[in-house]
Tab-separated table of C-alpha atoms in Angstrom:
chain	number	residue	atom	x	y	z
Z	1	UNK	CA	0.000	0.000	0.000
Z	2	UNK	CA	1.182	3.588	-0.474
Z	3	UNK	CA	3.148	5.061	2.433
Z	4	UNK	CA	0.403	7.564	3.415
Z	5	UNK	CA	-1.876	4.594	4.065
Z	6	UNK	CA	0.174	3.508	7.093
Z	7	UNK	CA	-2.409	4.759	9.580
Z	8	UNK	CA	-5.282	3.150	7.662
Z	9	UNK	CA	-3.457	-0.189	7.436
Z	10	UNK	CA	-2.689	-0.183	11.149
Z	11	UNK	CA	-6.307	0.685	11.945
Z	12	UNK	CA	-7.462	-2.460	10.137
Z	13	UNK	CA	-4.889	-4.737	11.750
Z	14	UNK	CA	-5.471	-3.386	15.258
Z	15	UNK	CA	-9.272	-3.323	15.010
Z	16	UNK	CA	-9.393	-6.919	13.744
Z	17	UNK	CA	-6.842	-8.037	16.382
Z	18	UNK	CA	-5.942	-11.137	14.358
Z	19	UNK	CA	-2.318	-10.530	13.360
Z	20	UNK	CA	-0.326	-10.925	16.564
Z	21	UNK	CA	2.904	-9.817	14.890
Z	22	UNK	CA	3.010	-6.882	12.472
Z	23	UNK	CA	6.115	-5.906	10.502
Z	24	UNK	CA	6.614	-2.597	8.719
Z	25	UNK	CA	9.449	-1.378	6.512
Z	26	UNK	CA	7.909	2.068	6.071
Z	27	UNK	CA	9.316	5.134	7.789
Z	28	UNK	CA	9.844	8.860	7.420
Z	29	UNK	CA	11.818	11.324	9.500
Z	30	UNK	CA	9.859	12.748	12.424
Z	31	UNK	CA	9.865	16.329	11.105
Z	32	UNK	CA	7.947	15.212	8.014
Z	33	UNK	CA	5.548	12.876	9.809
Z	34	UNK	CA	3.214	15.504	11.245
Z	35	UNK	CA	2.111	15.652	14.872
Z	36	UNK	CA	-1.464	14.547	14.138
Z	37	UNK	CA	-0.338	11.445	12.238
Z	38	UNK	CA	2.194	10.544	14.938
Z	39	UNK	CA	-0.428	10.919	17.656
Z	40	UNK	CA	-2.894	8.724	15.732
Z	41	UNK	CA	-0.351	5.951	15.145
Z	42	UNK	CA	0.885	6.167	18.740
Z	43	UNK	CA	-2.682	5.616	19.980
Z	44	UNK	CA	-3.107	2.632	17.655
Z	45	UNK	CA	0.162	1.093	18.826
Z	46	UNK	CA	-0.858	1.473	22.478
Z	47	UNK	CA	-4.084	-0.360	21.656
Z	48	UNK	CA	-2.126	-3.046	19.805
Z	49	UNK	CA	0.177	-3.555	22.787
Z	50	UNK	CA	-2.802	-3.899	25.139
Z	51	UNK	CA	-4.149	-6.640	22.842
Z	52	UNK	CA	-0.905	-8.593	22.800
Z	53	UNK	CA	0.127	-7.493	19.313
Z	54	UNK	CA	3.728	-6.777	18.384
Z	55	UNK	CA	4.677	-4.022	15.928
Z	56	UNK	CA	8.217	-4.395	14.544
Z	57	UNK	CA	9.524	-1.657	12.261
Z	58	UNK	CA	12.669	-0.751	10.312
Z	59	UNK	CA	14.828	2.054	11.755
Z	60	UNK	CA	15.777	3.316	8.290
Z	61	UNK	CA	18.846	3.101	6.064
Z	62	UNK	CA	20.057	6.703	6.090
Z	63	UNK	CA	21.614	6.875	9.537
Z	64	UNK	CA	20.305	9.988	11.284
Z	65	UNK	CA	20.117	12.005	8.051
Z	66	UNK	CA	16.801	10.813	6.623
Z	67	UNK	CA	15.393	14.354	6.640
Z	68	UNK	CA	18.312	15.482	4.473
Z	69	UNK	CA	17.586	12.829	1.854
Z	70	UNK	CA	13.969	13.975	1.647
Z	71	UNK	CA	12.643	16.677	-0.653
Z	72	UNK	CA	13.102	19.340	2.042
Z	73	UNK	CA	16.857	18.721	2.391
Z	74	UNK	CA	16.731	19.375	6.145
Z	75	UNK	CA	20.311	18.784	7.314
Z	76	UNK	CA	19.454	18.423	11.006
Z	77	UNK	CA	19.793	14.974	12.569
Z	78	UNK	CA	16.584	13.002	12.992
Z	79	UNK	CA	15.116	9.565	13.650
Z	80	UNK	CA	12.411	7.835	11.649
Z	81	UNK	CA	8.770	7.426	12.649
Z	82	UNK	CA	6.940	5.105	13.386
Z	83	UNK	CA	10.069	3.392	14.727
Z	84	UNK	CA	10.486	6.194	17.260
Z	85	UNK	CA	7.037	5.539	18.745
Z	86	UNK	CA	7.369	4.158	22.299
Z	87	UNK	CA	5.106	1.172	21.542
Z	88	UNK	CA	7.081	0.091	18.466
Z	89	UNK	CA	10.058	-2.260	18.472
Z	90	UNK	CA	12.556	-0.395	16.306
Z	91	UNK	CA	15.107	-2.522	14.432
Z	92	UNK	CA	18.474	-1.158	13.341
Z	93	UNK	CA	21.135	-2.734	11.159
Z	94	UNK	CA	24.558	-4.319	11.595
Z	95	UNK	CA	27.286	-5.502	9.226
Z	96	UNK	CA	28.583	-9.062	9.490
Z	97	UNK	CA	31.931	-10.588	8.676
Z	98	UNK	CA	32.563	-14.336	8.550
Z	99	UNK	CA	28.780	-14.951	8.406
Z	100	UNK	CA	29.301	-18.721	8.184
Z	101	UNK	CA	31.293	-18.838	11.433
Z	102	UNK	CA	29.683	-20.276	14.557
Z	103	UNK	CA	29.758	-16.765	16.045
Z	104	UNK	CA	29.905	-14.198	13.207
Z	105	UNK	CA	31.653	-10.913	13.912
Z	106	UNK	CA	29.271	-7.955	13.758
Z	107	UNK	CA	30.076	-4.303	13.226
Z	108	UNK	CA	28.169	-1.063	13.029
Z	109	UNK	CA	26.437	-0.741	9.659
Z	110	UNK	CA	27.589	2.594	8.313
Z	111	UNK	CA	28.433	2.525	4.622
Z	112	UNK	CA	26.793	5.782	3.613
Z	113	UNK	CA	26.697	7.260	1.047
Z	114	UNK	CA	27.696	4.164	-0.983
Z	115	UNK	CA	24.900	1.996	0.320
Z	116	UNK	CA	23.443	2.930	3.687
Z	117	UNK	CA	23.649	3.157	7.445
Z	118	UNK	CA	21.483	2.004	10.332
Z	119	UNK	CA	18.883	4.510	11.405
Z	120	UNK	CA	18.946	5.620	15.012
Z	121	UNK	CA	19.325	8.451	17.468
Z	122	UNK	CA	17.218	10.614	19.760
Z	123	UNK	CA	13.529	11.352	19.159
Z	124	UNK	CA	12.408	14.954	18.978
Z	125	UNK	CA	8.782	14.026	19.633
Z	126	UNK	CA	8.526	11.246	22.212
Z	127	UNK	CA	9.860	11.188	25.774
Z	128	UNK	CA	11.890	8.221	26.948
Z	129	UNK	CA	9.511	5.402	27.946
Z	130	UNK	CA	9.773	3.816	31.378
Z	131	UNK	CA	11.189	0.574	30.005
Z	132	UNK	CA	14.248	2.557	28.835
Z	133	UNK	CA	14.580	5.173	31.531
Z	134	UNK	CA	13.766	3.187	34.672
Z	135	UNK	CA	16.253	0.351	34.289
Z	136	UNK	CA	18.100	-0.806	37.398
Z	137	UNK	CA	21.710	0.301	37.542
Z	138	UNK	CA	23.327	-2.091	35.100
Z	139	UNK	CA	25.865	-0.202	33.031
Z	140	UNK	CA	23.760	-0.430	29.873
Z	141	UNK	CA	24.522	3.164	29.013
Z	142	UNK	CA	20.993	3.937	27.800
Z	143	UNK	CA	21.062	7.352	29.466
Z	144	UNK	CA	24.050	9.446	28.492
Z	145	UNK	CA	25.104	13.013	27.686
Z	146	UNK	CA	23.038	13.019	24.465
Z	147	UNK	CA	19.808	11.794	26.087
Z	148	UNK	CA	18.769	15.332	27.031
Z	149	UNK	CA	15.091	16.117	27.171
Z	150	UNK	CA	15.731	19.429	25.446
Z	151	UNK	CA	15.578	17.723	22.051
Z	152	UNK	CA	12.068	16.337	22.529
Z	153	UNK	CA	10.797	19.205	24.656
Z	154	UNK	CA	10.165	17.181	27.799
Z	155	UNK	CA	11.545	17.649	31.285
Z	156	UNK	CA	13.021	14.140	31.258
Z	157	UNK	CA	14.894	12.257	28.593
Z	158	UNK	CA	13.980	11.471	24.984
Z	159	UNK	CA	13.068	8.152	23.370
Z	160	UNK	CA	16.166	6.460	21.944
Z	161	UNK	CA	16.256	4.085	18.976
Z	162	UNK	CA	16.803	1.456	17.728
Z	163	UNK	CA	15.806	-1.101	20.350
Z	164	UNK	CA	17.454	-4.099	18.664
Z	165	UNK	CA	19.350	-4.765	15.440
Z	166	UNK	CA	20.149	-7.461	12.887
Z	167	UNK	CA	22.301	-7.863	9.797
Z	168	UNK	CA	21.414	-5.252	7.178
Z	169	UNK	CA	24.486	-5.211	4.937
Z	170	UNK	CA	23.608	-6.293	1.400
Z	171	UNK	CA	26.971	-8.090	1.165
Z	172	UNK	CA	25.802	-10.582	3.800
Z	173	UNK	CA	22.122	-9.966	3.280
Z	174	UNK	CA	18.993	-11.980	2.682
Z	175	UNK	CA	18.217	-14.253	-0.257
Z	176	UNK	CA	14.795	-13.392	-1.668
Z	177	UNK	CA	12.729	-14.431	-4.682
Z	178	UNK	CA	11.408	-11.366	-6.458
Z	179	UNK	CA	9.938	-10.762	-9.918
Z	180	UNK	CA	10.729	-14.277	-11.075
Z	181	UNK	CA	14.329	-14.425	-9.868
Z	182	UNK	CA	16.577	-14.777	-6.845
Z	183	UNK	CA	18.486	-11.837	-5.425
Z	184	UNK	CA	20.363	-10.819	-2.289
Z	185	UNK	CA	19.191	-7.672	-0.554
Z	186	UNK	CA	19.592	-6.000	2.823
Z	187	UNK	CA	18.673	-2.902	4.800
Z	188	UNK	CA	16.695	-2.526	7.987
Z	189	UNK	CA	13.665	-3.381	5.855
Z	190	UNK	CA	15.056	-6.927	5.935
Z	191	UNK	CA	16.249	-6.830	9.554
Z	192	UNK	CA	12.779	-5.852	10.836
Z	193	UNK	CA	10.889	-8.821	9.323
Z	194	UNK	CA	13.647	-11.095	10.641
Z	195	UNK	CA	12.850	-9.920	14.173
Z	196	UNK	CA	9.140	-10.249	13.403
Z	197	UNK	CA	9.765	-13.854	12.354
Z	198	UNK	CA	11.536	-14.484	15.665
Z	199	UNK	CA	8.445	-13.177	17.478
Z	200	UNK	CA	6.191	-15.444	15.387
Z	201	UNK	CA	8.333	-18.483	16.203
Z	202	UNK	CA	8.273	-17.552	19.886
Z	203	UNK	CA	4.475	-17.303	19.788
Z	204	UNK	CA	4.291	-20.755	18.195
Z	205	UNK	CA	6.684	-22.375	20.650
Z	206	UNK	CA	5.374	-24.733	23.355
Z	207	UNK	CA	7.035	-22.524	25.984
Z	208	UNK	CA	4.546	-19.726	25.243
Z	209	UNK	CA	1.577	-22.071	25.774
Z	210	UNK	CA	-0.450	-20.342	23.080
Z	211	UNK	CA	0.031	-16.854	24.540
Z	212	UNK	CA	1.591	-14.197	22.273
Z	213	UNK	CA	4.597	-12.338	23.594
Z	214	UNK	CA	3.058	-9.107	22.261
Z	215	UNK	CA	4.905	-5.829	22.785
Z	216	UNK	CA	8.358	-7.096	23.731
Z	217	UNK	CA	10.288	-3.916	24.591
Z	218	UNK	CA	9.735	-3.971	28.384
Z	219	UNK	CA	10.906	-7.597	28.541
Z	220	UNK	CA	13.850	-6.969	26.193
Z	221	UNK	CA	15.157	-4.117	28.340
Z	222	UNK	CA	14.492	-5.903	31.626
Z	223	UNK	CA	16.436	-8.951	30.438
Z	224	UNK	CA	19.237	-6.655	29.290
Z	225	UNK	CA	19.362	-4.967	32.688
Z	226	UNK	CA	19.443	-8.223	34.655
Z	227	UNK	CA	21.101	-10.797	32.396
Z	228	UNK	CA	22.888	-8.842	29.703
Z	229	UNK	CA	26.003	-10.951	29.172
Z	230	UNK	CA	24.018	-14.161	28.708
Z	231	UNK	CA	21.628	-12.729	26.106
Z	232	UNK	CA	23.036	-9.674	24.324
Z	233	UNK	CA	26.030	-8.304	22.453
Z	234	UNK	CA	26.868	-4.640	22.080
Z	235	UNK	CA	27.754	-3.825	18.460
Z	236	UNK	CA	30.160	-0.940	18.886
Z	237	UNK	CA	32.969	-1.625	16.394
Z	238	UNK	CA	32.966	0.635	13.318
């Protein structure tokens, strides 16, 4: 569907409450999203979370410069919406080396302008949600010098994205069948559906006993705060 139909599509999925995992590769920098549209989608995502639905979305492939690549050529740094919405699970991108190794080496995905870079940064519209800002002291580094509430106009801190990441480099990307042929592609538009697939498999697993995991961010951050080393890896190498 056309990008402007994002709100209409979400309205259908949320009102029907049948799809327990929703994946979106659509996004636009916050400045171009419009406050009314962001408020409408935010309300829908809150409803989805209350119904046990997960919304997984791509963080974008232009780093923090998506507004600059738009028609307005706004050179200020920005994050993409709806990934910046507090009730979305925003998925960034990494670059892998030795992908066939038992433990592939991952690096920051930043190959702009040749190909792309993982979206991410500080929201100018949404305050930092409790699942990010109220973590027990764990050295996660979520709150830092750049988390200032001045950017988003709130007294506290601002929403930070992405929440999680996956391989997005086209060189180690995803094999897909498109228009009658096979190709290899990448981007956070591939990383997001990968995380959505993980959520679907979790929902189908016997351990979940038929209950959907739904909006996963609070659990993801809580696990990170309490059992980081056993479950997560920081991707900090350029």
